[in-house]
PDB file of C-alpha atoms in Angstrom:
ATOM      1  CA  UNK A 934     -25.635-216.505  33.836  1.00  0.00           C
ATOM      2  CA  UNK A 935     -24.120-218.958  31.255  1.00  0.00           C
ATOM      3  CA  UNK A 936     -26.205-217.789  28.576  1.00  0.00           C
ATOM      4  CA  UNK A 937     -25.474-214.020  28.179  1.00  0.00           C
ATOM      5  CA  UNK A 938     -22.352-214.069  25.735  1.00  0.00           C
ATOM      6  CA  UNK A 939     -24.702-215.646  23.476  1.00  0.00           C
ATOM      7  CA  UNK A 940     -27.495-212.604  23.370  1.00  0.00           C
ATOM      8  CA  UNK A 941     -24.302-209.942  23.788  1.00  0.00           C
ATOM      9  CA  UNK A 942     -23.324-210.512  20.075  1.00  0.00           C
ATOM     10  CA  UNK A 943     -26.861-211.846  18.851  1.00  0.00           C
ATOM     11  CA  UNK A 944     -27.755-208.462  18.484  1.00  0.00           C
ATOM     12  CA  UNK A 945     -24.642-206.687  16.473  1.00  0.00           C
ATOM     13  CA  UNK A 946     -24.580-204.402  13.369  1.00  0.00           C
ATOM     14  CA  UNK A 947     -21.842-204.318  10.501  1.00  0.00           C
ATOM     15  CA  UNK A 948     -21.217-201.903   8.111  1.00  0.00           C
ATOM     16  CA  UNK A 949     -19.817-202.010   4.295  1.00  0.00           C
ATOM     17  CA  UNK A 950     -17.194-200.299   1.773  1.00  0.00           C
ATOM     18  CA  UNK A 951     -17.979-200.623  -2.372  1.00  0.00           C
ATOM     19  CA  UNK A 952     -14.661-198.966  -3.694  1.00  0.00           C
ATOM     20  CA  UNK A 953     -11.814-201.165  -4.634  1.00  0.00           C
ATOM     21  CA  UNK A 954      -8.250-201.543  -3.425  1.00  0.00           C
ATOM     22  CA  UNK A 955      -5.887-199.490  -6.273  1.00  0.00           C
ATOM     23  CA  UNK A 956      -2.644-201.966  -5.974  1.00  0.00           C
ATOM     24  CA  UNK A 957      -0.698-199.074  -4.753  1.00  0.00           C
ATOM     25  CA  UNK A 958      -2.615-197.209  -1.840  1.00  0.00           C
ATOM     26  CA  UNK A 959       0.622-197.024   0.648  1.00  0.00           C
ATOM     27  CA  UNK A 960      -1.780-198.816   3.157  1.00  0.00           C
ATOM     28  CA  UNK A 961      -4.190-200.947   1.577  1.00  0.00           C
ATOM     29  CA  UNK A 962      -6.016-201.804   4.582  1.00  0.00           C
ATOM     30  CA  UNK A 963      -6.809-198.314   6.356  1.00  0.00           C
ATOM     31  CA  UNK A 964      -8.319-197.503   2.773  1.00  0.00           C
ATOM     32  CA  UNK A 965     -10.790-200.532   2.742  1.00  0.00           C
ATOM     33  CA  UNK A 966     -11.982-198.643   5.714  1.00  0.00           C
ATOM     34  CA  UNK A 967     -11.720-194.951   5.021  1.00  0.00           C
ATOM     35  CA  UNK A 968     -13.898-196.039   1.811  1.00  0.00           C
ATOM     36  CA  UNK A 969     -15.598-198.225   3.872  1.00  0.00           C
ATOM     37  CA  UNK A 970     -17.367-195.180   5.812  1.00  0.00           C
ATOM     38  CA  UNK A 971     -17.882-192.903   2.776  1.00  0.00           C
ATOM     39  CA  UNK A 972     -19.918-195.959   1.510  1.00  0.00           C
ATOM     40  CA  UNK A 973     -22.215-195.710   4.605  1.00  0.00           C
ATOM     41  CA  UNK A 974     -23.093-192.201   4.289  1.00  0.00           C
ATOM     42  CA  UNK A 975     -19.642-190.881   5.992  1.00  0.00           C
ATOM     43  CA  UNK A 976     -18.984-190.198   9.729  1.00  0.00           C
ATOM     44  CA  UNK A 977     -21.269-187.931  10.217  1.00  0.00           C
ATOM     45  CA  UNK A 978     -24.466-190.069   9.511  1.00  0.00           C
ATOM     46  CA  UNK A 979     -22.486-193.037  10.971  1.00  0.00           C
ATOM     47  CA  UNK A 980     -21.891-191.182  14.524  1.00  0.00           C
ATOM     48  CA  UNK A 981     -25.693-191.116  15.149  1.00  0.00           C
ATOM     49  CA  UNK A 982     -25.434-194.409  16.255  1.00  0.00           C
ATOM     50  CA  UNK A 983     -22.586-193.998  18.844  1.00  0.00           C
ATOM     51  CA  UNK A 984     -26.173-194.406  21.165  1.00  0.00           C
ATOM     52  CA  UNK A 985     -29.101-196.570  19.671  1.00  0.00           C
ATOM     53  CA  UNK A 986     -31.215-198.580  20.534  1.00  0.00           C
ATOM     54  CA  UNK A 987     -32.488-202.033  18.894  1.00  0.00           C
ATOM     55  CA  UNK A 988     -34.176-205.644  19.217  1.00  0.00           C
ATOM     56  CA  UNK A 989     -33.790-208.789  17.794  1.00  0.00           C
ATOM     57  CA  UNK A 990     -35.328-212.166  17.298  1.00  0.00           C
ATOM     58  CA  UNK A 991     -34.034-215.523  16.743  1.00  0.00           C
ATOM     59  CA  UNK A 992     -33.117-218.973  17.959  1.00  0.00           C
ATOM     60  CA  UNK A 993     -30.117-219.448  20.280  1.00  0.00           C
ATOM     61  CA  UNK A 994     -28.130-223.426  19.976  1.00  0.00           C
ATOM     62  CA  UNK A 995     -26.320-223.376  22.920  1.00  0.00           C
ATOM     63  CA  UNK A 996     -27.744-226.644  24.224  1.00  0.00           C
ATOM     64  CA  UNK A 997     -28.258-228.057  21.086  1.00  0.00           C
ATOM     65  CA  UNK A 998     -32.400-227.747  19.617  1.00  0.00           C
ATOM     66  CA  UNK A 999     -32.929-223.921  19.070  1.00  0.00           C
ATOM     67  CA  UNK A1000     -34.255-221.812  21.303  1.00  0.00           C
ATOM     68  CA  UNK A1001     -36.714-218.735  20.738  1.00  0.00           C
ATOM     69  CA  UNK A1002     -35.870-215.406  21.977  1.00  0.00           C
ATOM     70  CA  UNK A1003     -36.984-211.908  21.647  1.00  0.00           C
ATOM     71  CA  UNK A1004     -34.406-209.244  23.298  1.00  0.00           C
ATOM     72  CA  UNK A1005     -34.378-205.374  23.282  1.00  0.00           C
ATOM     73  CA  UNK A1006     -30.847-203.613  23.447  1.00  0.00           C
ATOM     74  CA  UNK A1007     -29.083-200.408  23.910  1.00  0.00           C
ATOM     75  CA  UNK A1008     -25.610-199.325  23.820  1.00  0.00           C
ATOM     76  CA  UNK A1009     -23.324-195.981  24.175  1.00  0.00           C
ATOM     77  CA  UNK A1010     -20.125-196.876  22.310  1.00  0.00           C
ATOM     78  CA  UNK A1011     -17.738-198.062  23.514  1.00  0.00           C
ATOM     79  CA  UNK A1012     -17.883-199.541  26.816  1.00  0.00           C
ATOM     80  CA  UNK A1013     -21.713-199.485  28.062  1.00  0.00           C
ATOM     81  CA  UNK A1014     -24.104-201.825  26.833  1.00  0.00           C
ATOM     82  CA  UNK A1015     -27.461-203.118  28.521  1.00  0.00           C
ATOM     83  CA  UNK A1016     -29.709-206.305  26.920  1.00  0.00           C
ATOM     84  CA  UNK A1017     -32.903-207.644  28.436  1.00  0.00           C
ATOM     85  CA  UNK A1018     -34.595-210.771  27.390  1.00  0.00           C
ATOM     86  CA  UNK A1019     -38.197-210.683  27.061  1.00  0.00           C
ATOM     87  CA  UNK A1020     -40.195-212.573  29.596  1.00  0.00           C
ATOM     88  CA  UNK A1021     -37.744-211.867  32.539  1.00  0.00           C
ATOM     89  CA  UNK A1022     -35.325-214.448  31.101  1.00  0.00           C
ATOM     90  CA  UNK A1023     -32.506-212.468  31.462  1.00  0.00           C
ATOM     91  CA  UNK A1024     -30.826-208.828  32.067  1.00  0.00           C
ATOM     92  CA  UNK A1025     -27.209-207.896  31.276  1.00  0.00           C
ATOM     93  CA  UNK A1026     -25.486-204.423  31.594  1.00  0.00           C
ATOM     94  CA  UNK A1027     -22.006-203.387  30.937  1.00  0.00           C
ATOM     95  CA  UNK A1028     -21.408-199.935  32.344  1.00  0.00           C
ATOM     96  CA  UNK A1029     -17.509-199.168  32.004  1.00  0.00           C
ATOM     97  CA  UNK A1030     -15.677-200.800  34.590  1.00  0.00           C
ATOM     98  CA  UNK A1031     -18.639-202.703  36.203  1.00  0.00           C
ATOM     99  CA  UNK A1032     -20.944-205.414  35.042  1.00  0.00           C
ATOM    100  CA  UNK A1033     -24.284-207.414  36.349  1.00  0.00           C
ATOM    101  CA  UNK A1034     -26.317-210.273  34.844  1.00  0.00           C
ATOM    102  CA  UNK A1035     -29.820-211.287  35.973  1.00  0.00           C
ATOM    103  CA  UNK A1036     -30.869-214.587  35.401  1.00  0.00           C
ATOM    104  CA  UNK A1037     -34.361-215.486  35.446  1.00  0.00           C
ATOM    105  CA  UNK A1038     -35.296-216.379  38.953  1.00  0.00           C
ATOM    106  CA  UNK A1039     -31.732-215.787  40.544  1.00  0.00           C
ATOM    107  CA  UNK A1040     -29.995-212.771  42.403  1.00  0.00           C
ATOM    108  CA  UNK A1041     -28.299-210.045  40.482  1.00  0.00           C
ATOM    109  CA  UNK A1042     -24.371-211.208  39.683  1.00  0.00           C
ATOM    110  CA  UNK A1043     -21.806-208.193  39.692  1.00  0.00           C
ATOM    111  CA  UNK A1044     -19.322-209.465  36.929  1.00  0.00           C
ATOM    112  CA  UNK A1045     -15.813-210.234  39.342  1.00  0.00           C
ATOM    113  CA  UNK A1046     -12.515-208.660  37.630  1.00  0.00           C
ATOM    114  CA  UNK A1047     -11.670-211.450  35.264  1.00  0.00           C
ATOM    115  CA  UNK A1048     -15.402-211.444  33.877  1.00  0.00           C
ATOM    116  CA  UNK A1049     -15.084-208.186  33.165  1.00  0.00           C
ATOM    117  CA  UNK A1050     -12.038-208.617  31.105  1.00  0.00           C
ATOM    118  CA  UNK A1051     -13.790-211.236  28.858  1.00  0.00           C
ATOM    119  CA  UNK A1052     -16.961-208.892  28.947  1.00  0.00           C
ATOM    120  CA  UNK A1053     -15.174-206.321  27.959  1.00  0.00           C
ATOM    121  CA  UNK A1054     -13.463-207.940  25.144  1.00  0.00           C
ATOM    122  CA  UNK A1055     -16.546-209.568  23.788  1.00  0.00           C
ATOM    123  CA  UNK A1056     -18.013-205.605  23.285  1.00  0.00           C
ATOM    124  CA  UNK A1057     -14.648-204.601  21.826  1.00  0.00           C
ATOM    125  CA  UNK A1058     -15.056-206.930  19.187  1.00  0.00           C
ATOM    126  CA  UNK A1059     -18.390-205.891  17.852  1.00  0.00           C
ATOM    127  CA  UNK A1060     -17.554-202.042  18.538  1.00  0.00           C
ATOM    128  CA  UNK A1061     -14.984-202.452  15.569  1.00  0.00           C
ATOM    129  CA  UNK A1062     -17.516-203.440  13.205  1.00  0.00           C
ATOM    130  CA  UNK A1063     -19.339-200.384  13.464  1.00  0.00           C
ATOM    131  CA  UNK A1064     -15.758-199.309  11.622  1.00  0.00           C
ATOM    132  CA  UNK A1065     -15.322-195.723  13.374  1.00  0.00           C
ATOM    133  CA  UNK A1066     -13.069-196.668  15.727  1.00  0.00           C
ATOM    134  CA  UNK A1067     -10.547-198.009  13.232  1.00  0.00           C
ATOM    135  CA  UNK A1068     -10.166-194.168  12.542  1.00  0.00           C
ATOM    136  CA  UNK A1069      -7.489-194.183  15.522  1.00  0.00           C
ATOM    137  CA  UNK A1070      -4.040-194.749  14.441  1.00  0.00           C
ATOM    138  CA  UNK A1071      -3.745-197.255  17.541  1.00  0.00           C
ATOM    139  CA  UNK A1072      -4.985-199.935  15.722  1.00  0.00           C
ATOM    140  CA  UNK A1073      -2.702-201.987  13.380  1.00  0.00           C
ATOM    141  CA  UNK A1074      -4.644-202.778  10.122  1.00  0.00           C
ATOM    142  CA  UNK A1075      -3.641-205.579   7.655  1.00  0.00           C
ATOM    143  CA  UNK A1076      -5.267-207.365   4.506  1.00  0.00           C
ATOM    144  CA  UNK A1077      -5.602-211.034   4.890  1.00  0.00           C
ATOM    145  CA  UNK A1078      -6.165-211.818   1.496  1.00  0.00           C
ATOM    146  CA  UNK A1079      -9.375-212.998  -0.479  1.00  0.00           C
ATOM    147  CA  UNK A1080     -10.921-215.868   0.981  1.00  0.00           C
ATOM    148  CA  UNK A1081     -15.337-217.017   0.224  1.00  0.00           C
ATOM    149  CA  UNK A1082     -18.077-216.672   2.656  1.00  0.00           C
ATOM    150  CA  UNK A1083     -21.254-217.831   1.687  1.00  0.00           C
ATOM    151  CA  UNK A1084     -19.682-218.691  -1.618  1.00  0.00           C
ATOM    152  CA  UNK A1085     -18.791-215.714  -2.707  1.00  0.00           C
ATOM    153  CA  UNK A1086     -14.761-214.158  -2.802  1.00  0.00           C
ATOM    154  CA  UNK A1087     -14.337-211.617  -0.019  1.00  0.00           C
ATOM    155  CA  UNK A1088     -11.110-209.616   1.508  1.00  0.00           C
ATOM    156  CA  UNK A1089     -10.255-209.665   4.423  1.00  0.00           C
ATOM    157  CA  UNK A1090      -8.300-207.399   7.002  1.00  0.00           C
ATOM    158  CA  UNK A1091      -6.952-207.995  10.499  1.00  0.00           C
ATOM    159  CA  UNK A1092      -7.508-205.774  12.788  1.00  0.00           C
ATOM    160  CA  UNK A1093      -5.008-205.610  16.066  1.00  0.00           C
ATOM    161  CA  UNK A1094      -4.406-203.447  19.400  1.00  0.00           C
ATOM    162  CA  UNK A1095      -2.026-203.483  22.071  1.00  0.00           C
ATOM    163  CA  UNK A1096      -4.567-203.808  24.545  1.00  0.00           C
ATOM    164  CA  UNK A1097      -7.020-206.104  22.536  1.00  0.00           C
ATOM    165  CA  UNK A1098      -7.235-210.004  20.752  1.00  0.00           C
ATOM    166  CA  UNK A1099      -7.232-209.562  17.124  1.00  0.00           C
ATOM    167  CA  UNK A1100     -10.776-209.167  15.431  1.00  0.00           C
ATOM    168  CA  UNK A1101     -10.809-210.363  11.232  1.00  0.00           C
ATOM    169  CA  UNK A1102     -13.305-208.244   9.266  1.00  0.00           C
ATOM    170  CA  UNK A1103     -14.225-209.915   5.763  1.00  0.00           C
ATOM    171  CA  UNK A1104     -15.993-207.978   3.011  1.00  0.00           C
ATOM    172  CA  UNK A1105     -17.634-208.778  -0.293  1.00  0.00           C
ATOM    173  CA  UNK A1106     -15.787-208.565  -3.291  1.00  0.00           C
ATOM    174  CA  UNK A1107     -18.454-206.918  -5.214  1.00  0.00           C
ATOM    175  CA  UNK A1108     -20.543-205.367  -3.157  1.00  0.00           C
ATOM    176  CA  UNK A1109     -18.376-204.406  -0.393  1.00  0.00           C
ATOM    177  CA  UNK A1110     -20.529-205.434   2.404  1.00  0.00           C
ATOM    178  CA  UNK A1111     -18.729-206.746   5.636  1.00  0.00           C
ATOM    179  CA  UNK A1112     -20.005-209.926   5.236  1.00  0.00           C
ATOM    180  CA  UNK A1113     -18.640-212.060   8.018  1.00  0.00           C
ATOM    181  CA  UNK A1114     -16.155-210.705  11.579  1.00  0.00           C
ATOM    182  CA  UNK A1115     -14.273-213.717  13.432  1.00  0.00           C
ATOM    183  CA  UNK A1116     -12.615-213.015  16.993  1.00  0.00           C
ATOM    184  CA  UNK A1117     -12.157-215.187  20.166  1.00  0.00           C
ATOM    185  CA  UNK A1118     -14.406-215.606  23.064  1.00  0.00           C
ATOM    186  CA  UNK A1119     -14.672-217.502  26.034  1.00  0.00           C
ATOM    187  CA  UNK A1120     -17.393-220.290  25.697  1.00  0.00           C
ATOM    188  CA  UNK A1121     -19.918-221.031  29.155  1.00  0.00           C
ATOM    189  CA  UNK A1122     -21.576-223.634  27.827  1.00  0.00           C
ATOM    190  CA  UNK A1123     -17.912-225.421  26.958  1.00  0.00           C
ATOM    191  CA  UNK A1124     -16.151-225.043  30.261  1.00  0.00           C
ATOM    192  CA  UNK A1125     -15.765-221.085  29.501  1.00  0.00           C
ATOM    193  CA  UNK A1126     -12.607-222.508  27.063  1.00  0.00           C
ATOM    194  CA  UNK A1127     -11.703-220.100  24.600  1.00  0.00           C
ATOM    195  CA  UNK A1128     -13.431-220.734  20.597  1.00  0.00           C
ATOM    196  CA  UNK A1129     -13.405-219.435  17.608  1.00  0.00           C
ATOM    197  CA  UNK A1130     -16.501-217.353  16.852  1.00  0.00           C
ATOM    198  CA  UNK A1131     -17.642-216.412  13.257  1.00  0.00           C
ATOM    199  CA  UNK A1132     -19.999-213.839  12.996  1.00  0.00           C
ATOM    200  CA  UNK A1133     -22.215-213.979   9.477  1.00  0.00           C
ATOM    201  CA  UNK A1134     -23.719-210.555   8.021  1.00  0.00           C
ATOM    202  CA  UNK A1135     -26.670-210.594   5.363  1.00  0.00           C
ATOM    203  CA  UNK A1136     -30.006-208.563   4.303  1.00  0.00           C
ATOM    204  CA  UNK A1137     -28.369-205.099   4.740  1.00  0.00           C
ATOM    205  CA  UNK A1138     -31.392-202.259   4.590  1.00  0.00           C
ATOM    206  CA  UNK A1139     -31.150-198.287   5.003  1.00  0.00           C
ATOM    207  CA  UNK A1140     -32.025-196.508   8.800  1.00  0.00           C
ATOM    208  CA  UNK A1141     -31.793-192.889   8.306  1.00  0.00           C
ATOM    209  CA  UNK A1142     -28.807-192.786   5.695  1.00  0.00           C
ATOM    210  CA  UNK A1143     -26.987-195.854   7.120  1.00  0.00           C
ATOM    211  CA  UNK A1144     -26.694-199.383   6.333  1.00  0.00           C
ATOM    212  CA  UNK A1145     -27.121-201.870   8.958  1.00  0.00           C
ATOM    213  CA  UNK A1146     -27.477-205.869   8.592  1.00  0.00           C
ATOM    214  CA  UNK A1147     -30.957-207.065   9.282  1.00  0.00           C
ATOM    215  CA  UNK A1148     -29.694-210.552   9.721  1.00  0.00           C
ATOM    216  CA  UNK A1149     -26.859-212.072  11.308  1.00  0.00           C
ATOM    217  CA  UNK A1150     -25.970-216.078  12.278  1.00  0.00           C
ATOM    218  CA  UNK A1151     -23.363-217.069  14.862  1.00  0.00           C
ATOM    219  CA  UNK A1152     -21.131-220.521  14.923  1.00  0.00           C
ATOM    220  CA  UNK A1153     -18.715-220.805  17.405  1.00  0.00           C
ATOM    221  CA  UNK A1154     -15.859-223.495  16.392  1.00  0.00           C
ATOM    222  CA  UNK A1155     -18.607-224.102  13.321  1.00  0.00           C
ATOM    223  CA  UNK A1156     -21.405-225.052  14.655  1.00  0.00           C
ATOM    224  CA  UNK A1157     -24.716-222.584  14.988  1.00  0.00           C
ATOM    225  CA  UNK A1158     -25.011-221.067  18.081  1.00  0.00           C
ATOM    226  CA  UNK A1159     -27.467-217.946  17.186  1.00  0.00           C
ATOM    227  CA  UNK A1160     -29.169-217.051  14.860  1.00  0.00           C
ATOM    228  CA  UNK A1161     -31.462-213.535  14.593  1.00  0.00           C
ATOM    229  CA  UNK A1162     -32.908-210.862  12.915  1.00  0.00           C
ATOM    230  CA  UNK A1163     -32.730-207.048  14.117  1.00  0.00           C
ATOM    231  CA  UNK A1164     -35.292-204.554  13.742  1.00  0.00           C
ATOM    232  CA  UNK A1165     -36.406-201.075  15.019  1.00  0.00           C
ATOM    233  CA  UNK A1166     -33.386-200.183  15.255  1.00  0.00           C
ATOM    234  CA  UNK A1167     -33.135-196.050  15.949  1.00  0.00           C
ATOM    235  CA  UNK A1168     -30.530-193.526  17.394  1.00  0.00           C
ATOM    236  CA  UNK A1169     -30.784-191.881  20.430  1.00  0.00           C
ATOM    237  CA  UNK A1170     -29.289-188.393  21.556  1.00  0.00           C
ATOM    238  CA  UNK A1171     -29.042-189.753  24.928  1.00  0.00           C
ATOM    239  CA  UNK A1172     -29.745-192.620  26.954  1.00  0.00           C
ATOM    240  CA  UNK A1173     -31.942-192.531  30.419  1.00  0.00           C
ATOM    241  CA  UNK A1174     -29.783-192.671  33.805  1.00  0.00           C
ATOM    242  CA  UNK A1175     -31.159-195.926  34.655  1.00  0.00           C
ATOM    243  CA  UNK A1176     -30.678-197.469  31.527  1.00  0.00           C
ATOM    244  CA  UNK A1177     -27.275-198.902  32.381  1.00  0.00           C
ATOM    245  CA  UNK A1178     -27.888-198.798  36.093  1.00  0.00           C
ATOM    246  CA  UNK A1179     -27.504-202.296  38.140  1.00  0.00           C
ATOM    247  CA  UNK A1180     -30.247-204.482  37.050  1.00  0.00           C
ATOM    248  CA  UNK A1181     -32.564-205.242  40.105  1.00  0.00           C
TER     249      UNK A1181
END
């Protein structure tokens, strides 16, 4: 059960925006998104992938020395979400309000109330990288500035709501690819404290008219903690009953 924060946000996409601020756009920020979408073939091609369905491959560093996985996902934005690690390692669904893990050899574990919350939060944080959502006037945008990731300058903006922690999206000067999202999670393998996590975006390719990073690399307080590479990734129209039912 300790290691399924890790494989929720192995597995993430993140989107880009090419056009650049004009000094006096009345709000800055919204507009890095608003172009932000255009960029990636505009909401229409972008809503395909409300439900889709993905895997990826990598090492998680948890406990230290990598470890290779293989894990297939789907999700129905924004609050179900199912991941199953190959070999019977490891199932985890989020359906709404409810939540189950299944470790490898162990009973099924229904997620109690505070779980949930940190479940819960953990999805929010990746659903606002698919950059959609930020269409709702409920969330508070801001620029943060230019900054570097991976050595290159990047802007950032803070994204904030009432009923959420604060998620940071950074984006590449030049090319306008989100290149990097930070947010706060609660770490298992630390005493479930709360860390920092940064979430690194690279080797962006085209599935059917969108842009979606191939690769992605996790640190949590800077060190690696996963690192993986997504592929077959495809929309669906709809998702079977059972595919966020209780694991069992």
């Amino acid at each position: 059960m300790r290691y399924y924060l890790s494989f929720l946000a192995a597995g993430f996409l993140a989107l880009q925006f090419t056009t650049p601020l004009k000094a006096d756009d009345a709000d800055p920020a919204r507009a890095v998104i608003d172009k932000a979408i255009k960029a990636m073939g505009g909401e229409e091609k972008l809503a395909k992938f409300k439900n889709h369905t993905w895997k990826n491959k990598g090492n998680w560093y948890g406990m230290g020395d990598g470890v290779p996985y293989t894990a297939s996902y789907a999700v129905a934005w924004p609050d179900k979400f199912r991941f199953e690690v190959e070999g019977g390692f490891m199932t985890y669904v989020i359906d709404g309000d409810k939540g189950w893990v299944q470790p490898m050899g162990a009973e099924t574990h229904e997620f109690s109330k505070e779980e949930m919350a940190d479940q819960k939060e953990a999805l929010h944080a990746n659903w606002v990288t698919t950059l959609l959502p930020l269409k709702d006037k409920t969330y508070k945008l801001s620029l943060l500035g230019e900054t570097k990731v991976a050595d290159k300058p990047a802007v950032g903006v803070k994204v904030s709501h009432k009923d959420h922690k604060d998620v940071s999206l950074y984006f590449d000067k030049d090319t306008g690819l989100l290149v990097k999202s930070e947010n706060k999670v609660k770490d298992p393998e630390a005493g479930n404290v709360e860390v920092n996590q940064e979430s690194l975006y690279s080797d962006y390719q085209d599935v059917e008219g969108a842009k979606m990073a191939m690769k992605m690399t996790i640190l949590r307080d800077g060190k690696k903690y996963v690192e993986g590479e997504n592929f077959e990734i495809k929309p669906v129209d709809k998702h079977d009953d059972k595919t966020f039912a209780k694991p069992s």
